[in-house]
């Protein structure tokens, strides 16, 4: 992996005598591979989180010992459990910026992350240097009311892990892999002076089981007395000039009614350093008499279009499928590629079952 330097800007807003930065909220989901509701929660997040992923964070802790996800840093995972729970607790459970949002509704999790994103935060976190061996993080206090000693947590999470779980879940995203702070319980940092940067540098100890193309470094600072989250940030572990992701890649709508209309969408995210323009093809695999409309970036197209997305930006592809009173099963298939990434084509399928 080539050494890469990242300088992430922040949005500054004047509030009285205090400069405040734009918040990136942190959702921490505690879940298991045997819980049926956990599969439902994961599916909901996979479908609804991508549009707000550029401005918010989710970390998923698969806490059951039978699954393979705690093999790398069980101590770090258990520390996050003990931060919020003592004794038994239910799953799935979501905490957002340190506040318990329980087992749902799942829509509240997403709407809370969305509403908190971009609000003012008392702390700026930036990844001032990222190489194949280490990450350097700069913390800058913006609000003197939050001066004090807080806990810095830095961890690696991974997307697109395929595993056949007992609850039926097969795709795992935002999975906690390992804490990389000096202590598995996070490191205490003293933030005493406004506009005085505090820098921490950590080695990246990567396991060969992890796909670095799907890994991210997540950092957040928390008040250990109140559990209030001051700020969070995330960056791809590997950031080439051109890179993108698409999620979700498969959706199905089933209805007992023969006359059914379904709307489905997926988000393309530009994870590369450079702006890019993507080729988007749409294939309609529909029964006779069915109709479908396809869109990219909100604009209708029939067979082919291009979609330009700035670095760190995202946009949506979508389809509306209408069975027109005819029972059967139909698919709209999108094929997405970048002329700057040879031999890679991502496929998205939207399936409607009408009269099922």
CSV table of C-alpha atoms in Angstrom, one decimal:
chain,number,residue,atom,x,y,z
A,1,UNK,CA,0.0,0.0,0.0
A,2,UNK,CA,1.4,3.4,-1.0
A,3,UNK,CA,1.9,6.0,1.6
A,4,UNK,CA,-0.8,8.6,1.5
A,5,UNK,CA,-1.3,12.0,3.2
A,6,UNK,CA,-4.7,13.2,4.0
A,7,UNK,CA,-5.7,16.7,5.1
A,8,UNK,CA,-9.3,16.8,6.0
A,9,UNK,CA,-10.9,20.2,6.2
A,10,UNK,CA,-13.4,21.3,8.7
A,11,UNK,CA,-16.4,23.7,8.5
A,12,UNK,CA,-16.0,26.6,10.9
A,13,UNK,CA,-19.0,28.6,12.2
A,14,UNK,CA,-18.8,31.6,14.4
A,15,UNK,CA,-20.8,31.3,17.6
A,16,UNK,CA,-20.0,34.2,19.9
A,17,UNK,CA,-16.3,33.9,20.7
A,18,UNK,CA,-16.0,30.1,19.9
A,19,UNK,CA,-15.2,28.5,16.6
A,20,UNK,CA,-17.2,25.3,16.2
A,21,UNK,CA,-16.7,22.5,13.7
A,22,UNK,CA,-19.1,20.2,11.9
A,23,UNK,CA,-20.0,17.1,13.8
A,24,UNK,CA,-19.6,13.6,12.4
A,25,UNK,CA,-21.9,11.5,14.8
A,26,UNK,CA,-20.9,8.0,15.8
A,27,UNK,CA,-23.3,5.1,16.1
A,28,UNK,CA,-22.2,2.0,17.9
A,29,UNK,CA,-24.3,-1.1,17.2
A,30,UNK,CA,-24.0,-4.1,19.5
A,31,UNK,CA,-25.3,-7.2,17.7
A,32,UNK,CA,-24.8,-11.0,17.3
A,33,UNK,CA,-24.9,-13.5,14.6
A,34,UNK,CA,-27.6,-15.7,16.2
A,35,UNK,CA,-30.2,-12.9,16.8
A,36,UNK,CA,-32.9,-12.8,14.2
A,37,UNK,CA,-33.6,-9.1,14.9
A,38,UNK,CA,-29.9,-8.4,14.4
A,39,UNK,CA,-30.2,-9.6,10.8
A,40,UNK,CA,-33.2,-7.3,10.3
A,41,UNK,CA,-31.3,-4.4,11.8
A,42,UNK,CA,-28.3,-5.1,9.6
A,43,UNK,CA,-30.5,-5.2,6.5
A,44,UNK,CA,-32.2,-2.0,7.4
A,45,UNK,CA,-28.8,-0.2,7.9
A,46,UNK,CA,-27.3,-1.6,4.7
A,47,UNK,CA,-30.3,-0.2,2.8
A,48,UNK,CA,-30.6,3.2,4.5
A,49,UNK,CA,-27.2,4.2,5.9
A,50,UNK,CA,-25.2,4.7,2.6
A,51,UNK,CA,-26.7,8.1,1.7
A,52,UNK,CA,-25.5,9.6,5.1
A,53,UNK,CA,-22.3,7.5,5.4
A,54,UNK,CA,-20.2,10.4,4.1
A,55,UNK,CA,-21.2,12.5,7.1
A,56,UNK,CA,-21.7,9.9,9.9
A,57,UNK,CA,-20.2,6.7,11.3
A,58,UNK,CA,-21.5,3.3,12.3
A,59,UNK,CA,-19.4,0.7,14.1
A,60,UNK,CA,-20.9,-2.7,14.5
A,61,UNK,CA,-19.6,-4.9,17.4
A,62,UNK,CA,-20.5,-8.6,16.8
A,63,UNK,CA,-20.3,-9.6,20.5
A,64,UNK,CA,-21.0,-13.4,20.4
A,65,UNK,CA,-18.0,-15.6,21.0
A,66,UNK,CA,-19.2,-18.2,18.5
A,67,UNK,CA,-18.7,-15.9,15.5
A,68,UNK,CA,-15.3,-15.2,14.0
A,69,UNK,CA,-15.4,-11.4,14.5
A,70,UNK,CA,-13.9,-11.2,18.0
A,71,UNK,CA,-10.9,-13.3,17.1
A,72,UNK,CA,-8.6,-10.2,16.7
A,73,UNK,CA,-9.3,-7.9,19.6
A,74,UNK,CA,-11.9,-9.3,22.1
A,75,UNK,CA,-10.5,-7.0,24.8
A,76,UNK,CA,-11.1,-3.9,22.8
A,77,UNK,CA,-14.6,-5.0,21.9
A,78,UNK,CA,-15.4,-5.9,25.5
A,79,UNK,CA,-14.3,-2.4,26.5
A,80,UNK,CA,-16.9,-0.8,24.3
A,81,UNK,CA,-19.5,-3.2,25.8
A,82,UNK,CA,-18.5,-2.3,29.4
A,83,UNK,CA,-18.6,1.4,28.5
A,84,UNK,CA,-22.4,1.2,28.2
A,85,UNK,CA,-23.5,-2.0,29.9
A,86,UNK,CA,-23.1,-3.9,33.2
A,87,UNK,CA,-24.4,-7.4,33.4
A,88,UNK,CA,-26.9,-8.6,30.7
A,89,UNK,CA,-28.2,-6.5,27.9
A,90,UNK,CA,-30.3,-7.0,24.8
A,91,UNK,CA,-29.3,-7.0,21.1
A,92,UNK,CA,-29.5,-5.3,18.8
A,93,UNK,CA,-28.7,-2.1,20.7
A,94,UNK,CA,-27.6,1.2,19.2
A,95,UNK,CA,-25.8,4.0,21.0
A,96,UNK,CA,-25.4,7.3,19.1
A,97,UNK,CA,-22.8,9.8,20.4
A,98,UNK,CA,-22.9,8.0,23.8
A,99,UNK,CA,-26.7,8.0,24.1
A,100,UNK,CA,-28.7,4.8,24.3
A,101,UNK,CA,-31.2,4.4,21.4
A,102,UNK,CA,-32.0,0.8,22.4
A,103,UNK,CA,-33.3,-1.8,19.9
A,104,UNK,CA,-35.1,0.7,17.6
A,105,UNK,CA,-37.1,1.6,15.7
A,106,UNK,CA,-34.2,1.3,13.2
A,107,UNK,CA,-35.5,4.4,11.4
A,108,UNK,CA,-34.8,6.4,14.5
A,109,UNK,CA,-31.2,5.3,14.4
A,110,UNK,CA,-30.8,6.6,10.9
A,111,UNK,CA,-32.8,9.8,11.4
A,112,UNK,CA,-30.8,10.6,14.6
A,113,UNK,CA,-27.5,10.2,12.8
A,114,UNK,CA,-28.7,12.3,9.9
A,115,UNK,CA,-30.0,15.1,12.2
A,116,UNK,CA,-26.9,15.3,14.3
A,117,UNK,CA,-24.5,15.3,11.3
A,118,UNK,CA,-23.3,18.8,10.5
A,119,UNK,CA,-24.3,20.3,13.9
A,120,UNK,CA,-21.6,22.1,15.8
A,121,UNK,CA,-19.1,20.0,17.7
A,122,UNK,CA,-16.6,21.2,20.4
A,123,UNK,CA,-13.6,19.3,18.9
A,124,UNK,CA,-12.0,18.8,15.5
A,125,UNK,CA,-10.5,15.5,14.6
A,126,UNK,CA,-8.3,15.2,11.5
A,127,UNK,CA,-6.2,12.5,10.0
A,128,UNK,CA,-3.1,14.6,9.4
A,129,UNK,CA,-1.0,11.7,8.1
A,130,UNK,CA,-1.8,8.2,6.9
A,131,UNK,CA,0.7,5.7,5.5
A,132,UNK,CA,0.9,1.9,5.2
A,133,UNK,CA,2.5,1.6,8.6
A,134,UNK,CA,0.8,4.3,10.8
A,135,UNK,CA,-1.8,6.9,11.2
A,136,UNK,CA,-1.4,10.4,12.8
A,137,UNK,CA,-4.4,12.0,14.3
A,138,UNK,CA,-4.7,15.7,15.3
A,139,UNK,CA,-7.2,16.8,17.9
A,140,UNK,CA,-8.0,20.5,18.2
A,141,UNK,CA,-10.3,21.8,21.0
A,142,UNK,CA,-12.7,24.5,19.7
A,143,UNK,CA,-14.9,25.1,22.8
A,144,UNK,CA,-13.2,25.9,26.2
A,145,UNK,CA,-16.3,24.5,28.0
A,146,UNK,CA,-15.0,21.0,27.0
A,147,UNK,CA,-11.5,21.4,28.3
A,148,UNK,CA,-10.3,18.5,30.3
A,149,UNK,CA,-9.1,14.9,30.0
A,150,UNK,CA,-11.1,12.7,27.6
A,151,UNK,CA,-10.7,9.3,26.0
A,152,UNK,CA,-9.5,8.9,22.5
A,153,UNK,CA,-10.6,5.6,20.7
A,154,UNK,CA,-9.0,4.7,17.4
A,155,UNK,CA,-10.0,1.5,15.7
A,156,UNK,CA,-10.1,-0.4,12.4
A,157,UNK,CA,-13.5,-1.4,10.9
A,158,UNK,CA,-14.1,-3.4,7.7
A,159,UNK,CA,-16.9,-3.5,5.2
A,160,UNK,CA,-18.1,-6.3,2.8
A,161,UNK,CA,-17.3,-9.3,5.0
A,162,UNK,CA,-19.1,-12.4,3.8
A,163,UNK,CA,-20.0,-15.0,6.4
A,164,UNK,CA,-23.0,-17.4,6.7
A,165,UNK,CA,-24.4,-16.6,10.1
A,166,UNK,CA,-26.9,-18.7,12.1
A,167,UNK,CA,-29.5,-15.9,11.8
A,168,UNK,CA,-29.3,-15.9,8.0
A,169,UNK,CA,-27.1,-12.8,7.6
A,170,UNK,CA,-24.4,-13.2,5.0
A,171,UNK,CA,-23.1,-9.6,4.5
A,172,UNK,CA,-21.4,-7.7,7.3
A,173,UNK,CA,-20.4,-4.1,7.1
A,174,UNK,CA,-18.8,-1.6,9.5
A,175,UNK,CA,-17.4,-4.5,11.6
A,176,UNK,CA,-15.1,-3.7,14.4
A,177,UNK,CA,-11.7,-5.4,13.8
A,178,UNK,CA,-9.2,-3.9,16.3
A,179,UNK,CA,-8.4,-1.0,18.6
A,180,UNK,CA,-5.0,0.6,17.6
A,181,UNK,CA,-4.5,2.9,20.5
A,182,UNK,CA,-1.7,2.2,23.0
A,183,UNK,CA,-4.3,0.8,25.4
A,184,UNK,CA,-7.1,-1.5,24.2
A,185,UNK,CA,-9.4,0.6,26.4
A,186,UNK,CA,-8.5,3.9,24.5
A,187,UNK,CA,-6.0,6.5,25.5
A,188,UNK,CA,-6.6,9.5,27.8
A,189,UNK,CA,-5.9,12.8,26.1
A,190,UNK,CA,-5.6,16.2,27.8
A,191,UNK,CA,-7.4,18.9,25.9
A,192,UNK,CA,-6.8,22.1,27.8
A,193,UNK,CA,-6.2,25.0,25.4
A,194,UNK,CA,-8.4,26.1,22.5
A,195,UNK,CA,-6.8,26.0,19.1
A,196,UNK,CA,-3.8,24.1,20.5
A,197,UNK,CA,-3.4,20.8,18.5
A,198,UNK,CA,-2.8,17.6,20.2
A,199,UNK,CA,-1.2,14.9,18.0
A,200,UNK,CA,-1.2,11.2,18.5
A,201,UNK,CA,0.4,8.7,16.2
A,202,UNK,CA,-0.4,4.9,16.1
A,203,UNK,CA,1.1,1.9,14.3
A,204,UNK,CA,-1.2,0.0,12.0
A,205,UNK,CA,-1.0,-3.7,12.8
A,206,UNK,CA,-3.0,-5.2,10.0
A,207,UNK,CA,-4.1,-8.9,10.0
A,208,UNK,CA,-3.8,-10.8,6.7
A,209,UNK,CA,-7.5,-11.9,7.0
A,210,UNK,CA,-8.6,-8.3,6.5
A,211,UNK,CA,-9.2,-6.8,3.0
A,212,UNK,CA,-7.4,-3.4,3.3
A,213,UNK,CA,-9.5,-2.1,0.3
A,214,UNK,CA,-12.6,-2.4,2.6
A,215,UNK,CA,-11.0,-1.1,5.8
A,216,UNK,CA,-11.4,2.3,7.5
A,217,UNK,CA,-9.8,4.0,10.5
A,218,UNK,CA,-12.3,5.4,12.9
A,219,UNK,CA,-11.5,7.9,15.7
A,220,UNK,CA,-13.7,9.4,18.3
A,221,UNK,CA,-13.3,11.3,21.6
A,222,UNK,CA,-15.6,10.6,24.5
A,223,UNK,CA,-16.2,12.0,28.0
A,224,UNK,CA,-15.8,9.0,30.2
A,225,UNK,CA,-17.8,10.5,33.0
A,226,UNK,CA,-21.0,11.2,30.9
A,227,UNK,CA,-20.3,9.1,27.8
A,228,UNK,CA,-20.9,12.1,25.7
A,229,UNK,CA,-19.2,11.9,22.3
A,230,UNK,CA,-17.3,15.1,21.5
A,231,UNK,CA,-16.5,14.2,17.9
A,232,UNK,CA,-15.8,11.4,15.5
A,233,UNK,CA,-14.1,11.0,12.1
A,234,UNK,CA,-13.4,8.2,9.6
A,235,UNK,CA,-11.0,7.7,6.7
A,236,UNK,CA,-10.4,4.8,4.3
A,237,UNK,CA,-7.3,2.8,5.3
A,238,UNK,CA,-6.3,2.5,1.7
A,239,UNK,CA,-7.0,5.6,-0.4
A,240,UNK,CA,-5.9,5.3,-4.0
A,241,UNK,CA,-6.5,8.0,-6.6
A,242,UNK,CA,-9.6,6.2,-7.8
A,243,UNK,CA,-11.9,4.0,-5.7
A,244,UNK,CA,-15.6,3.6,-5.2
A,245,UNK,CA,-18.2,1.6,-3.4
A,246,UNK,CA,-21.8,0.7,-4.1
A,247,UNK,CA,-24.4,-0.3,-1.4
A,248,UNK,CA,-26.7,-2.0,-1.2
A,249,UNK,CA,-26.1,-4.3,-4.1
A,250,UNK,CA,-29.3,-6.4,-3.9
A,251,UNK,CA,-32.8,-5.5,-2.9
A,252,UNK,CA,-36.1,-7.5,-3.2
A,253,UNK,CA,-39.7,-6.3,-2.9
A,254,UNK,CA,-42.4,-9.0,-2.8
A,255,UNK,CA,-46.1,-8.4,-2.9
A,256,UNK,CA,-49.2,-10.6,-3.0
A,257,UNK,CA,-50.8,-8.0,-5.2
A,258,UNK,CA,-50.4,-8.5,-9.0
A,259,UNK,CA,-50.5,-4.7,-9.6
A,260,UNK,CA,-47.5,-3.5,-7.7
A,261,UNK,CA,-45.0,-0.6,-8.0
A,262,UNK,CA,-41.7,-0.7,-6.2
A,263,UNK,CA,-39.1,2.0,-5.7
A,264,UNK,CA,-35.5,1.0,-4.9
A,265,UNK,CA,-32.2,2.8,-4.7
A,266,UNK,CA,-28.5,2.3,-4.1
A,267,UNK,CA,-25.7,4.7,-3.3
A,268,UNK,CA,-22.4,5.1,-5.2
A,269,UNK,CA,-19.7,6.6,-3.0
A,270,UNK,CA,-16.4,8.0,-4.4
A,271,UNK,CA,-13.7,6.9,-1.9
A,272,UNK,CA,-10.8,7.9,-4.0
A,273,UNK,CA,-8.6,11.0,-3.8
A,274,UNK,CA,-9.8,12.4,-7.1
A,275,UNK,CA,-13.2,13.3,-8.6
A,276,UNK,CA,-14.5,10.6,-11.0
A,277,UNK,CA,-17.1,10.0,-13.6
A,278,UNK,CA,-18.8,6.6,-13.6
A,279,UNK,CA,-20.4,4.7,-16.4
A,280,UNK,CA,-23.8,3.4,-15.5
A,281,UNK,CA,-25.7,0.8,-17.5
A,282,UNK,CA,-29.2,-0.4,-16.9
A,283,UNK,CA,-30.6,-3.8,-18.0
A,284,UNK,CA,-34.4,-4.4,-17.8
A,285,UNK,CA,-35.1,-8.1,-17.2
A,286,UNK,CA,-38.9,-7.9,-17.0
A,287,UNK,CA,-41.9,-10.0,-17.9
A,288,UNK,CA,-43.9,-8.8,-20.9
A,289,UNK,CA,-46.2,-5.9,-20.0
A,290,UNK,CA,-44.0,-4.7,-17.1
A,291,UNK,CA,-42.4,-1.2,-17.2
A,292,UNK,CA,-39.5,0.4,-15.3
A,293,UNK,CA,-37.9,3.8,-15.1
A,294,UNK,CA,-34.2,4.1,-14.2
A,295,UNK,CA,-32.4,7.1,-12.7
A,296,UNK,CA,-28.8,8.2,-11.9
A,297,UNK,CA,-28.3,11.3,-9.8
A,298,UNK,CA,-32.0,12.0,-10.0
A,299,UNK,CA,-32.0,12.2,-13.8
A,300,UNK,CA,-33.9,9.6,-15.9
A,301,UNK,CA,-32.1,7.5,-18.4
A,302,UNK,CA,-32.9,4.4,-20.4
A,303,UNK,CA,-29.8,2.3,-21.1
A,304,UNK,CA,-26.6,4.2,-20.4
A,305,UNK,CA,-25.5,7.4,-18.7
A,306,UNK,CA,-22.6,8.8,-16.8
A,307,UNK,CA,-22.5,10.1,-13.2
A,308,UNK,CA,-19.9,12.5,-11.9
A,309,UNK,CA,-19.1,12.4,-8.2
A,310,UNK,CA,-16.5,14.5,-6.3
A,311,UNK,CA,-14.0,12.9,-4.0
A,312,UNK,CA,-15.7,11.9,-0.7
A,313,UNK,CA,-19.1,12.5,-2.3
A,314,UNK,CA,-21.9,10.2,-3.2
A,315,UNK,CA,-25.0,10.0,-5.4
A,316,UNK,CA,-27.9,7.7,-5.9
A,317,UNK,CA,-29.0,5.3,-8.7
A,318,UNK,CA,-32.6,4.1,-8.5
A,319,UNK,CA,-35.4,2.3,-10.3
A,320,UNK,CA,-39.2,2.3,-10.2
A,321,UNK,CA,-40.6,-1.0,-11.4
A,322,UNK,CA,-44.4,-1.4,-12.2
A,323,UNK,CA,-45.9,-4.9,-12.8
A,324,UNK,CA,-49.0,-3.3,-14.4
A,325,UNK,CA,-51.3,-6.0,-13.0
A,326,UNK,CA,-49.3,-8.9,-14.3
A,327,UNK,CA,-47.9,-11.4,-11.8
A,328,UNK,CA,-44.3,-12.6,-12.1
A,329,UNK,CA,-40.8,-11.6,-11.1
A,330,UNK,CA,-38.7,-8.9,-12.7
A,331,UNK,CA,-35.2,-7.5,-12.3
A,332,UNK,CA,-33.5,-4.1,-13.0
A,333,UNK,CA,-29.8,-4.6,-13.1
A,334,UNK,CA,-27.3,-1.7,-12.9
A,335,UNK,CA,-23.7,-2.1,-13.9
A,336,UNK,CA,-21.3,0.6,-12.6
A,337,UNK,CA,-17.7,1.1,-13.6
A,338,UNK,CA,-15.0,3.8,-13.7
A,339,UNK,CA,-12.8,4.3,-16.8
A,340,UNK,CA,-10.0,4.8,-14.3
A,341,UNK,CA,-10.3,1.4,-12.6
A,342,UNK,CA,-9.8,-1.3,-15.4
A,343,UNK,CA,-11.5,-4.6,-15.1
A,344,UNK,CA,-13.9,-3.7,-12.3
A,345,UNK,CA,-17.6,-3.6,-12.7
A,346,UNK,CA,-20.0,-3.5,-9.7
A,347,UNK,CA,-23.5,-5.0,-10.2
A,348,UNK,CA,-26.7,-3.9,-8.4
A,349,UNK,CA,-29.9,-5.8,-8.8
A,350,UNK,CA,-33.4,-4.6,-7.8
A,351,UNK,CA,-36.0,-7.5,-7.9
A,352,UNK,CA,-39.8,-7.2,-7.7
A,353,UNK,CA,-42.0,-10.3,-7.1
A,354,UNK,CA,-45.6,-9.4,-7.9
A,355,UNK,CA,-48.5,-11.8,-7.1
A,356,UNK,CA,-46.1,-13.8,-4.8
